[in-house]
PDB file of C-alpha atoms in Angstrom:
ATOM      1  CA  UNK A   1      91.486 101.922 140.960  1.00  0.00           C
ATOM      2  CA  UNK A   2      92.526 100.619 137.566  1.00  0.00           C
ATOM      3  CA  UNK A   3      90.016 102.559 135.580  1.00  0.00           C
ATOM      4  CA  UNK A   4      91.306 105.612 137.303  1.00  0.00           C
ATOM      5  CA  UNK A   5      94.672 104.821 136.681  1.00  0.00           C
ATOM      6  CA  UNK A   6      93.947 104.475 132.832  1.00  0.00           C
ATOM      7  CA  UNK A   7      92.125 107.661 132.803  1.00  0.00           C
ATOM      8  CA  UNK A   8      94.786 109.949 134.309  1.00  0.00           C
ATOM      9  CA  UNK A   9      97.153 108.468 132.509  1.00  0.00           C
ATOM     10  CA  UNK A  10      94.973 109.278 129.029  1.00  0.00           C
ATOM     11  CA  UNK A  11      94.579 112.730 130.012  1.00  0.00           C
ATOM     12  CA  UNK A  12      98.488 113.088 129.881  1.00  0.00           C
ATOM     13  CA  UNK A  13     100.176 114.021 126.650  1.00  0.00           C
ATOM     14  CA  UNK A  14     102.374 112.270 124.876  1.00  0.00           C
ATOM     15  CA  UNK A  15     105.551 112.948 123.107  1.00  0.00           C
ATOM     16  CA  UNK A  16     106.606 110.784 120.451  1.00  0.00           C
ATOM     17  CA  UNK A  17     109.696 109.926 118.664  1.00  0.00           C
ATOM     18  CA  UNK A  18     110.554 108.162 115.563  1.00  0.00           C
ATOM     19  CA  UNK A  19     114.168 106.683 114.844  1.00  0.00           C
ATOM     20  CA  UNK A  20     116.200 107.849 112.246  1.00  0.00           C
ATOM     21  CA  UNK A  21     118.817 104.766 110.871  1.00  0.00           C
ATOM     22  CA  UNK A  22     120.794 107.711 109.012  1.00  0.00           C
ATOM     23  CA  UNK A  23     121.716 109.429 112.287  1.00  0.00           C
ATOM     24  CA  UNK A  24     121.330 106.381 114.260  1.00  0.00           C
ATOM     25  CA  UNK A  25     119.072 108.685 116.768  1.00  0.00           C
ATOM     26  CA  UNK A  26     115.757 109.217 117.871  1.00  0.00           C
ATOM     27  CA  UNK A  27     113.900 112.412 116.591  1.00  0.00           C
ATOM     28  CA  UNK A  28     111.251 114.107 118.082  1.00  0.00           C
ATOM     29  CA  UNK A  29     108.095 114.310 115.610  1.00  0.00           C
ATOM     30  CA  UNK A  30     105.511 117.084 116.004  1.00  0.00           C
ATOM     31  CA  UNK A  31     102.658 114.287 116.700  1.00  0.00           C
ATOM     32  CA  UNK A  32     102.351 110.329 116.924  1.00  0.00           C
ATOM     33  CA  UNK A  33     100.286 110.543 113.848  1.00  0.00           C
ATOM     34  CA  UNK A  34     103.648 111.793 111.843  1.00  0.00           C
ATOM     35  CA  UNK A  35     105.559 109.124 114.247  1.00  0.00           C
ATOM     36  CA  UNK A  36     103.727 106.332 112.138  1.00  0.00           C
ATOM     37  CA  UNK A  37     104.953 108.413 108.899  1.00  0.00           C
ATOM     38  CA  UNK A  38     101.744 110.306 107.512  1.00  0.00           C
ATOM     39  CA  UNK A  39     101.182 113.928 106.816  1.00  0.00           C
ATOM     40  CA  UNK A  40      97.655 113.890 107.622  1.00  0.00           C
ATOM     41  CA  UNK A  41      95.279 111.189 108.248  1.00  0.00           C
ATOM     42  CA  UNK A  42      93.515 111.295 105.073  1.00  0.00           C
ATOM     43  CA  UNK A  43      96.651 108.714 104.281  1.00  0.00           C
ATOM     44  CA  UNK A  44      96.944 106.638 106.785  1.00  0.00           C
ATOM     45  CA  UNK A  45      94.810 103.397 106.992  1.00  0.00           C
ATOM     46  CA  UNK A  46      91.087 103.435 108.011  1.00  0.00           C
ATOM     47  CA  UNK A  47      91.702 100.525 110.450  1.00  0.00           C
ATOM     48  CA  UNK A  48      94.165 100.368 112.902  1.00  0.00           C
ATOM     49  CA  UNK A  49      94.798  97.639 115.191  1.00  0.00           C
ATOM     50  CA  UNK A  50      96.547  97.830 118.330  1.00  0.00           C
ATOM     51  CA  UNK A  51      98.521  94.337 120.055  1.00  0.00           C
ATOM     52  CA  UNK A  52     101.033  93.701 122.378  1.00  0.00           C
ATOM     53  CA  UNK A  53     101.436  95.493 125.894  1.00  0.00           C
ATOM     54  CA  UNK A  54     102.920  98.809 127.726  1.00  0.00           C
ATOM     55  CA  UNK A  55     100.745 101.034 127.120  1.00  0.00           C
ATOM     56  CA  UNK A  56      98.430 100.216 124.159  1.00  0.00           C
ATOM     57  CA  UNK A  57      95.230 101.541 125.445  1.00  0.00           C
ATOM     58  CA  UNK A  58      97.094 104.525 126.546  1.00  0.00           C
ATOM     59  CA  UNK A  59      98.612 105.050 123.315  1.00  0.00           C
ATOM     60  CA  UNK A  60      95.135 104.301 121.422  1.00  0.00           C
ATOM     61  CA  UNK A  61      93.367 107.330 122.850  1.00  0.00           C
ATOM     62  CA  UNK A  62      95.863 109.178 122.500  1.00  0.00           C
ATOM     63  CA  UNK A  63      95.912 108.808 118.794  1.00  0.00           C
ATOM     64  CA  UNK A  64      92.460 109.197 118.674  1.00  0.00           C
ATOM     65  CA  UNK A  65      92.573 112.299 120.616  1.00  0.00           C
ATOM     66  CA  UNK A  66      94.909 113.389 117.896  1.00  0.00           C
ATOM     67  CA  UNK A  67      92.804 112.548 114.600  1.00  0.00           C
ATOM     68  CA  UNK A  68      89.411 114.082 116.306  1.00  0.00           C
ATOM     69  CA  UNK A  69      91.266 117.331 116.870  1.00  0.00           C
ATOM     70  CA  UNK A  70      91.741 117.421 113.226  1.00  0.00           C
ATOM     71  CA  UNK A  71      88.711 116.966 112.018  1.00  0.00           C
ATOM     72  CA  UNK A  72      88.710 113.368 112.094  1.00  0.00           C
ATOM     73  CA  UNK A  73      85.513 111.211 113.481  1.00  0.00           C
ATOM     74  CA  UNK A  74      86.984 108.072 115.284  1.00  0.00           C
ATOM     75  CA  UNK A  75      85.332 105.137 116.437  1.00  0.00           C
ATOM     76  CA  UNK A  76      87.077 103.214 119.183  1.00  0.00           C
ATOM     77  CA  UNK A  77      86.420  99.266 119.553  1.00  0.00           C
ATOM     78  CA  UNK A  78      88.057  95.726 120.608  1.00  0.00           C
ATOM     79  CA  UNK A  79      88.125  92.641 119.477  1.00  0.00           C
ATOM     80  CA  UNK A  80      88.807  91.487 122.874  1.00  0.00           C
ATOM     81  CA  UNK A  81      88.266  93.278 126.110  1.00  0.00           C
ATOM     82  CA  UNK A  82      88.376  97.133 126.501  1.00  0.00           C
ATOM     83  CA  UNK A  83      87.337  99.233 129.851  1.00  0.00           C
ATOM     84  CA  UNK A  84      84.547 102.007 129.242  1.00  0.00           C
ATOM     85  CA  UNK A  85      86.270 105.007 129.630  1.00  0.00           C
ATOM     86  CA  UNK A  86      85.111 107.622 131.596  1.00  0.00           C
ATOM     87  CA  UNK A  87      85.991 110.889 129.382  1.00  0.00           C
ATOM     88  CA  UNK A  88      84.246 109.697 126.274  1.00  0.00           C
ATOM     89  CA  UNK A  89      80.951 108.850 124.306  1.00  0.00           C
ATOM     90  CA  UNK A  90      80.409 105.535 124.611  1.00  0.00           C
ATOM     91  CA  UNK A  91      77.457 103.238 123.342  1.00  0.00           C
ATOM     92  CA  UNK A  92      76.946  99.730 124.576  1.00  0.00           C
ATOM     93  CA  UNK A  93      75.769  97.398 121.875  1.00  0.00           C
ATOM     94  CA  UNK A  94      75.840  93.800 121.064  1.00  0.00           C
ATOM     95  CA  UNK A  95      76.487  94.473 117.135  1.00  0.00           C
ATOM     96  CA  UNK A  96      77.810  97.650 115.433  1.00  0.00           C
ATOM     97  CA  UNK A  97      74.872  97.523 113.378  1.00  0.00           C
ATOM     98  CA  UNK A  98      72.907  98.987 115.911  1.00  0.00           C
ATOM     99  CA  UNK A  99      74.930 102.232 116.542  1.00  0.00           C
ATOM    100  CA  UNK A 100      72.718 105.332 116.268  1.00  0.00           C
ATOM    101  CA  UNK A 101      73.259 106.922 112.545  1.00  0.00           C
ATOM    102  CA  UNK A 102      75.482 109.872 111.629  1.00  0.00           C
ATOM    103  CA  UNK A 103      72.621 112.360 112.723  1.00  0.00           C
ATOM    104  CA  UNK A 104      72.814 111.118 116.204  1.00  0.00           C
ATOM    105  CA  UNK A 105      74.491 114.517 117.623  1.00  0.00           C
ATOM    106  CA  UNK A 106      77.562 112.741 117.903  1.00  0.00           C
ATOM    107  CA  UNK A 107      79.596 114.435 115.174  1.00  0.00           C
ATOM    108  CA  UNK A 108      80.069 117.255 113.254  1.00  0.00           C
ATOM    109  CA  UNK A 109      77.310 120.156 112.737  1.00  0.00           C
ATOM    110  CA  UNK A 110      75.172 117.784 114.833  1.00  0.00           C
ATOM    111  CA  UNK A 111      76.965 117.902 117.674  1.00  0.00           C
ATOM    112  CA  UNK A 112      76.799 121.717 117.673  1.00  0.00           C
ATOM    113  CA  UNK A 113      73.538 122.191 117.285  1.00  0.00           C
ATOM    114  CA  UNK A 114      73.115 119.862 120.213  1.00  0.00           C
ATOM    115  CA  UNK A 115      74.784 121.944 122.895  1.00  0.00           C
ATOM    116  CA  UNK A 116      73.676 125.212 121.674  1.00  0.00           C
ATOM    117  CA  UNK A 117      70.289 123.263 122.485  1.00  0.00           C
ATOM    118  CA  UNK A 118      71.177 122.285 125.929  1.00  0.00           C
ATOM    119  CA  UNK A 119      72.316 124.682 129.038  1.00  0.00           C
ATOM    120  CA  UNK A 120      75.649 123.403 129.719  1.00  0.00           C
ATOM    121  CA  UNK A 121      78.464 125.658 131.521  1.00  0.00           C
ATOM    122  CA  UNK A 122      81.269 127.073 128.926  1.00  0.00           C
ATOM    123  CA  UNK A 123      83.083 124.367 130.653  1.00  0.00           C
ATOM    124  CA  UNK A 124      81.225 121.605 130.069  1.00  0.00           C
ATOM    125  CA  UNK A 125      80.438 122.580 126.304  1.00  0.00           C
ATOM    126  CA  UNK A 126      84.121 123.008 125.697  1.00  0.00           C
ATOM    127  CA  UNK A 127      84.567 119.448 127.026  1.00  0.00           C
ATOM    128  CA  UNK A 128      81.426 118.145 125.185  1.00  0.00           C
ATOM    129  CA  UNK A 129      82.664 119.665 121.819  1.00  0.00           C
ATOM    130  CA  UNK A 130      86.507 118.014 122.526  1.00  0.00           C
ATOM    131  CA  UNK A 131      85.341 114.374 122.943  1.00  0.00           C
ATOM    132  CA  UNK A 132      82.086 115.016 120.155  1.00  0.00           C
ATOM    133  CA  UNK A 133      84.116 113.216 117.279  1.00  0.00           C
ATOM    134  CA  UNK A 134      85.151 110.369 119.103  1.00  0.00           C
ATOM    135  CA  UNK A 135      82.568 107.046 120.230  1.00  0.00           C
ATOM    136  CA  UNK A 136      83.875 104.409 122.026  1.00  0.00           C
ATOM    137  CA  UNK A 137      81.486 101.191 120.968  1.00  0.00           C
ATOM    138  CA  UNK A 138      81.194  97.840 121.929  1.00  0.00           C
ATOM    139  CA  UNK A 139      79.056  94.453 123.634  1.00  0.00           C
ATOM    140  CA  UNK A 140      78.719  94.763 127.691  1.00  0.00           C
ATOM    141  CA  UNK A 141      81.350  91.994 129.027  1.00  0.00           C
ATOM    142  CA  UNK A 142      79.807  89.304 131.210  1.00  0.00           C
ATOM    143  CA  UNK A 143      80.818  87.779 134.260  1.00  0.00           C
ATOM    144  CA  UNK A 144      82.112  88.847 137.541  1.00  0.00           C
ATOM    145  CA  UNK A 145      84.677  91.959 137.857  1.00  0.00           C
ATOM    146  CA  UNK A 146      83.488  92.600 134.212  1.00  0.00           C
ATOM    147  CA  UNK A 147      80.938  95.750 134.651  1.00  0.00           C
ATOM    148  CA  UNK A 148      83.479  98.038 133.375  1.00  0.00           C
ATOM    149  CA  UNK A 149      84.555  96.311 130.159  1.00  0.00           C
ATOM    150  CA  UNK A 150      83.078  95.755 126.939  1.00  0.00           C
ATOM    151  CA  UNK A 151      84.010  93.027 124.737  1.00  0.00           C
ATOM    152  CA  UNK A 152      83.444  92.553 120.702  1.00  0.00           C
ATOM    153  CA  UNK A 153      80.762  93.485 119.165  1.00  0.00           C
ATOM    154  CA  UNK A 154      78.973  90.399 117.657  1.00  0.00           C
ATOM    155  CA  UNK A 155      79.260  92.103 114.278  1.00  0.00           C
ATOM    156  CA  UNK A 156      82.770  93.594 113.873  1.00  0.00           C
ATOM    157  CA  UNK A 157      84.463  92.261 111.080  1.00  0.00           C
ATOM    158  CA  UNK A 158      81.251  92.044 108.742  1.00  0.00           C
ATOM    159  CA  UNK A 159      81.632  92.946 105.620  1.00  0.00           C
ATOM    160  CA  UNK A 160      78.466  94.547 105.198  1.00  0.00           C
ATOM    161  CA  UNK A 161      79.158  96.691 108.531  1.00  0.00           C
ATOM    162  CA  UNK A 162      82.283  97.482 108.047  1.00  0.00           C
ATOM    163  CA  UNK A 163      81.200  99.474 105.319  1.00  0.00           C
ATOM    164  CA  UNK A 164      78.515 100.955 106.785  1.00  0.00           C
ATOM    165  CA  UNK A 165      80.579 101.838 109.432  1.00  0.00           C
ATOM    166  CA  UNK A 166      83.382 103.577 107.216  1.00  0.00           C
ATOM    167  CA  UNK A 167      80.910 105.773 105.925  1.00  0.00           C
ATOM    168  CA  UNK A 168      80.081 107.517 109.331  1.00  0.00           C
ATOM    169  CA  UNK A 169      83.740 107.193 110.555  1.00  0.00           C
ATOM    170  CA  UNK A 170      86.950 107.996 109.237  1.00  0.00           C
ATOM    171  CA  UNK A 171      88.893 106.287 111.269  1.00  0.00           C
ATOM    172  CA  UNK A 172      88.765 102.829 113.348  1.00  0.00           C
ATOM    173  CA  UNK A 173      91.017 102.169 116.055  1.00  0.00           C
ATOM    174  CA  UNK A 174      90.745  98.423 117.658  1.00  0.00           C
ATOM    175  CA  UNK A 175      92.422  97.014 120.554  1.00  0.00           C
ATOM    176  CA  UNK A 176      93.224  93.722 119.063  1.00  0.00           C
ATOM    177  CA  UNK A 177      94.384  91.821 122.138  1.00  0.00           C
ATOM    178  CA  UNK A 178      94.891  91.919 125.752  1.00  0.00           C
ATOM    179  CA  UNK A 179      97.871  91.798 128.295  1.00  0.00           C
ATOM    180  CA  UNK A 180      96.703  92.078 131.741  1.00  0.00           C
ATOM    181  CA  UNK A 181      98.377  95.981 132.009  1.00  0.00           C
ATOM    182  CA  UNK A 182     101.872  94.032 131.980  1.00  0.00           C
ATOM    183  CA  UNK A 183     104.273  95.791 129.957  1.00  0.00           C
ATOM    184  CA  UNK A 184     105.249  93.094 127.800  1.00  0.00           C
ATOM    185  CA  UNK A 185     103.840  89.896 126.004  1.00  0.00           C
ATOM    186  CA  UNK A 186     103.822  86.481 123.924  1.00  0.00           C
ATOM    187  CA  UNK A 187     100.678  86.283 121.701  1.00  0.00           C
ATOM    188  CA  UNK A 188      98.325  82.901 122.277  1.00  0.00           C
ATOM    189  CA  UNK A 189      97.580  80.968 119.313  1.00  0.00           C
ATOM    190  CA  UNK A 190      94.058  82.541 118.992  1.00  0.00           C
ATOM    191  CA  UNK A 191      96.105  86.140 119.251  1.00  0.00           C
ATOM    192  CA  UNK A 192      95.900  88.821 118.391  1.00  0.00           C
ATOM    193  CA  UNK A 193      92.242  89.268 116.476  1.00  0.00           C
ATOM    194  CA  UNK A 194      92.467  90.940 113.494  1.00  0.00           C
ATOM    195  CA  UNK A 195      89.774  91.759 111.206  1.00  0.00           C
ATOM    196  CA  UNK A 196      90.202  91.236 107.545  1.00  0.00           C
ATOM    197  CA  UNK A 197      89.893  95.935 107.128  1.00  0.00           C
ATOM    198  CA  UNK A 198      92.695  96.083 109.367  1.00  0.00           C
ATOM    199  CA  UNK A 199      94.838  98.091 107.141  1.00  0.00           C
ATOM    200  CA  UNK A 200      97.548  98.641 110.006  1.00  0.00           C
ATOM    201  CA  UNK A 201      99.140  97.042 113.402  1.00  0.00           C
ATOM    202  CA  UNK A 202     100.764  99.138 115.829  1.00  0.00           C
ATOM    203  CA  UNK A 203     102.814  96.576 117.921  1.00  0.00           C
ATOM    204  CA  UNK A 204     103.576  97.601 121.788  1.00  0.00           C
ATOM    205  CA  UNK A 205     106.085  97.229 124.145  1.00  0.00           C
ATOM    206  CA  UNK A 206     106.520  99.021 127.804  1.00  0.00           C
ATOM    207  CA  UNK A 207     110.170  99.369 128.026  1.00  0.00           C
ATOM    208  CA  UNK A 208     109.242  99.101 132.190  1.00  0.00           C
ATOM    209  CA  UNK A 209     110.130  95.300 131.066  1.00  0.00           C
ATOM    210  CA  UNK A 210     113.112  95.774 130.657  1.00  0.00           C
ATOM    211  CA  UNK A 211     115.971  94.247 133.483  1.00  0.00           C
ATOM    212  CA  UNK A 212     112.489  92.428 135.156  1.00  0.00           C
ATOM    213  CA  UNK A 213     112.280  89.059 134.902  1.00  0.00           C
ATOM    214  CA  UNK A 214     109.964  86.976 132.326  1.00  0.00           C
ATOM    215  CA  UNK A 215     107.300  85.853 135.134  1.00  0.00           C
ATOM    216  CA  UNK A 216     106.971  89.271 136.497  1.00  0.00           C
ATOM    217  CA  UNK A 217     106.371  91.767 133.446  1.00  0.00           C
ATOM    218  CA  UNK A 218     105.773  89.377 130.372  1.00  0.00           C
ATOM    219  CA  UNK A 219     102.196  87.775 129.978  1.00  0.00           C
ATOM    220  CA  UNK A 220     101.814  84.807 128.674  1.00  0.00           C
ATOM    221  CA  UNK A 221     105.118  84.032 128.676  1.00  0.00           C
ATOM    222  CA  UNK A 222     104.563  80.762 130.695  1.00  0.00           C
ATOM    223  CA  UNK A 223     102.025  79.175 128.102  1.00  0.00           C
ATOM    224  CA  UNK A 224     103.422  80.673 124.937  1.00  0.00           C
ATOM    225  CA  UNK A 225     106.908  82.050 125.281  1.00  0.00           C
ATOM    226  CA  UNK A 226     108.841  78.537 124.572  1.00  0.00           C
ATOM    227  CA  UNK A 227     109.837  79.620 121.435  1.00  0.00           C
ATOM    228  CA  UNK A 228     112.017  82.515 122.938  1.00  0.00           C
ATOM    229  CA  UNK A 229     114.177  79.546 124.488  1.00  0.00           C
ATOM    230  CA  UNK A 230     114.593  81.739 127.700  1.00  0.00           C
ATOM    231  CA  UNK A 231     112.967  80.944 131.521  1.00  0.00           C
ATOM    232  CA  UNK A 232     110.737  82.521 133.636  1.00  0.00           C
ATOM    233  CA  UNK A 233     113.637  83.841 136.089  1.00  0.00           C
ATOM    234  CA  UNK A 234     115.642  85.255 132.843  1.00  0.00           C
ATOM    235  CA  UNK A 235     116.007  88.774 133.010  1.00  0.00           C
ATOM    236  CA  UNK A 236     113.895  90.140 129.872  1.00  0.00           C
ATOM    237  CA  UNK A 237     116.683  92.174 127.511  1.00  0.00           C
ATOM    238  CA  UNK A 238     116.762  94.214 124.700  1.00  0.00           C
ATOM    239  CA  UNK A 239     117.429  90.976 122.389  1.00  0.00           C
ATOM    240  CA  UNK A 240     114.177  89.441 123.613  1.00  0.00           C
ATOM    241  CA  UNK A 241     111.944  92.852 122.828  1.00  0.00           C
ATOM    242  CA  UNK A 242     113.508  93.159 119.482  1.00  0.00           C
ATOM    243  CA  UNK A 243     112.824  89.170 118.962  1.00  0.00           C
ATOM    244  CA  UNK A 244     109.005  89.235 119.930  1.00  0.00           C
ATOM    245  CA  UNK A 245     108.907  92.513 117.549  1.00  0.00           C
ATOM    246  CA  UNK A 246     110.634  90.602 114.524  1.00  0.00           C
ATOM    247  CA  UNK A 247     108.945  87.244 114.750  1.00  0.00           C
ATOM    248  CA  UNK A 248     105.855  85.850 113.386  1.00  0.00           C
ATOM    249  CA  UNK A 249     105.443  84.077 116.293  1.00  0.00           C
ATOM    250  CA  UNK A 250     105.318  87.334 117.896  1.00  0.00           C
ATOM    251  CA  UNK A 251     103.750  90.933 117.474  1.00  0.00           C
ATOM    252  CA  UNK A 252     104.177  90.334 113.688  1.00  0.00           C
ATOM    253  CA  UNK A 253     102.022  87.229 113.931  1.00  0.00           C
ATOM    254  CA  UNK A 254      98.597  87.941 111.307  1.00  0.00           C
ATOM    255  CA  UNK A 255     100.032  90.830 110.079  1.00  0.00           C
ATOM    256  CA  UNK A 256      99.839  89.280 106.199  1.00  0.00           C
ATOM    257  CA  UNK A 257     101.105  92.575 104.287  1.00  0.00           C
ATOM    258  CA  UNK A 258      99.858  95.126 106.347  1.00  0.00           C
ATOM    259  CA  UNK A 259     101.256  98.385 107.980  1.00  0.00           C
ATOM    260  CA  UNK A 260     103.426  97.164 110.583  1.00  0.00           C
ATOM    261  CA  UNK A 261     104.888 100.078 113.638  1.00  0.00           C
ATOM    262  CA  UNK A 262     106.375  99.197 116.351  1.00  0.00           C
ATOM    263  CA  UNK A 263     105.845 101.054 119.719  1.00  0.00           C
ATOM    264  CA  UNK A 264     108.218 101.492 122.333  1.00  0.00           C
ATOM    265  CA  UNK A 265     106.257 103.094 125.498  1.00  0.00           C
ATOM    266  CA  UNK A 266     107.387 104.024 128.893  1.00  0.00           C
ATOM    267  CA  UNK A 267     110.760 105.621 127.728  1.00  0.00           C
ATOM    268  CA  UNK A 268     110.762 107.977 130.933  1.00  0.00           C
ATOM    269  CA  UNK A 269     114.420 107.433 132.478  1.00  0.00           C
ATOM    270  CA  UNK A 270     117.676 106.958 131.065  1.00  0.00           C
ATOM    271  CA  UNK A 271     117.807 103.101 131.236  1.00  0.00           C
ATOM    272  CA  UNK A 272     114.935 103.050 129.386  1.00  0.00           C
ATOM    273  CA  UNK A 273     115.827 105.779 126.837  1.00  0.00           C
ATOM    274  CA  UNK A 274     119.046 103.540 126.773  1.00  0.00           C
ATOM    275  CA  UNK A 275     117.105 100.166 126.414  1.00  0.00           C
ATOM    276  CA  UNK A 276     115.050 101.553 123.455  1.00  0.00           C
ATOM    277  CA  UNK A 277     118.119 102.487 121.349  1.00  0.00           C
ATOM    278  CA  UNK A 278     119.498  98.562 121.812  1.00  0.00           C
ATOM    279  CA  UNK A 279     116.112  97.306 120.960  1.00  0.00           C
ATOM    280  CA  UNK A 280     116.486  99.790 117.937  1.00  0.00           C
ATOM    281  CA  UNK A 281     120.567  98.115 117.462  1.00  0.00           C
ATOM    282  CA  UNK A 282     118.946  94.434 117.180  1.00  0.00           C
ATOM    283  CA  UNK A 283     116.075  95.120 114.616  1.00  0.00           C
ATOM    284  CA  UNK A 284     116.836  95.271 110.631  1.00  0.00           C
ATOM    285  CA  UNK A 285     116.504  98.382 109.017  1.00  0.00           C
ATOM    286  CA  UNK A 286     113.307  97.819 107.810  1.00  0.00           C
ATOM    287  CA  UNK A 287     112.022  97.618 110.919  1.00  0.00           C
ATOM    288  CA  UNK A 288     113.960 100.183 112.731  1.00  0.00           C
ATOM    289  CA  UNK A 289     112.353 102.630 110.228  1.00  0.00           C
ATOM    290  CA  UNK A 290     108.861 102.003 111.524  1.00  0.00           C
ATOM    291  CA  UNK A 291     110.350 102.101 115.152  1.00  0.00           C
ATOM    292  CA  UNK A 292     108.752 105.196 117.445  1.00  0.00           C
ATOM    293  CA  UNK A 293     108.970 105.644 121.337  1.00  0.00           C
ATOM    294  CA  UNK A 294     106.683 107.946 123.364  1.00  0.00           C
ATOM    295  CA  UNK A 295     107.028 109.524 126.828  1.00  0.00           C
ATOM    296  CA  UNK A 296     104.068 110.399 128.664  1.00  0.00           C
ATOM    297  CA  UNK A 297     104.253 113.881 130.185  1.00  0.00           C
ATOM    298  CA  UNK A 298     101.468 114.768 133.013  1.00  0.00           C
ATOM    299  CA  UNK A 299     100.191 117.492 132.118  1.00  0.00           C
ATOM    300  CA  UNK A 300      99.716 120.550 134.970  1.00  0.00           C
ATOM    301  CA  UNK A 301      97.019 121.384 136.768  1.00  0.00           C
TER     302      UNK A 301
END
């Protein structure tokens, strides 16, 4: 049931909006790649890493989804946990090492050769040929419950790799921690996982937190929220988004120079339209520039 969630809600779209501190609004960007502030993705970093909650995975695919259709060829891994989605490539390996090649039919001219190879229906080749630039990679998770989930590759982070990998891919998105699918979160001390390529963190927030209190919607707050100086019945406000957002102790935590955007999902409804812009009114302007909020739109049948 929660794989099929995730996958309907991937195969929405998303609309994406980025804040503005001279109008003191949010403006509607054609794309989430221009959300994070780059023309094209030739000039954005290679590695992206993904933290916090609300959304994340979601919003990860999405992006990817985004770069392939532009030519891009985007491999998807974690440095935690990830579930194998159903709507894409995806290779189960214990190191990154062992990924087939660039002339494994994945990408590119390959890929097309491929299907005019195989009898598929014009249906199935279209689909094929969407998903044919993106490969979701990583080690088979162990234990029980954990079937559907890979975990990090043994390898990620190598040096070596890395580069290896950066010359069949253009782009590397990572899910860099995990949150339980609760819509907001307080990093452990061994959180999130960044590898030393990350060249960007997109920090995430589900504005569904919002008027909930901390023991319902925030995880982790229990074991590592002390610093906020707030309880588990408090009502979880805009002060306490923008705080986690702004702290080092927070989403910001590792981040060491990098590209930092912040991510405010779930902004369906007026309250939480309204709660984004007060999250916006508590962050300095620094940070309010990197500041983007999406709605997800189901798409029609």
């Amino acid at each position: 049931m929660e794989q099929k969630q995730m996958a309907d809600q991937m195969a929405d779209t998303v609309m994406a909006e980025r804040w503005e501190p001279e109008t003191g609004k949010f403006r509607k960007t054609e794309n989430l790649l221009s959300a994070f502030g780059f023309s094209e993705w030739e000039t954005m970093p290679r590695v992206i890493s993904f933290v916090g909650a609300g959304g994340k995975t979601s919003t990860m695919y999405d992006l990817a989804r985004e770069l392939a259709a532009n030519g891009a060829r985007v491999l998807v891994t974690t440095s935690t946990h990830i579930f194998k989605p159903e709507r894409y490539n995806v290779e189960v390996v214990s190191k990154l090492a062992d990924l087939p090649g660039e002339k494994s039919g994945y990408f590119g001219a390959d890929a097309e050769s491929e299907l005019k190879k195989t009898e598929m229906t014009r249906h199935e080749s279209e689909n094929h040929a969407a998903v044919g630039k993106i490969l979701v990679a990583g080690k088979q998770a162990q234990g029980a419950g954990m079937e559907e989930k890979l975990t990090m590759p043994e390898d990620l982070g190598d040096e070596s790799v890395m580069k290896r990998l950066l010359s069949h891919f253009d782009v590397i998105l990572i899910e860099a921690d995990g949150s339980k699918r609760l819509p907001f979160k307080i990093p452990s001390e061994t959180e999130p996982v960044l590898i030393p390529q990350t060249g960007m963190v997109v920090a995430c927030a589900g504005l569904k937190a919002g008027g909930k209190t901390f023991a319902d919607v925030c995880f982790r707050f229990a074991s590592h929220g002390a610093w906020l100086k707030r309880k588990e019945t408090d009502i979880v406000t805009a002060e306490d988004i923008a705080l986690v957002f702004m702290d080092e102790r927070g989403s910001r935590k590792g981040l060491d120079g990098r590209y930092y955007r912040i991510l405010l999902n779930q902004s369906d409804g007026e309250a939480e339209k309204k709660l984004s812009e007060s999250i916006v009114a508590v962050l300095p302007e620094n940070l309010q520039r990197v500041c983007i909020r999406t709605t997800r739109m189901a798409q029609e049948e």
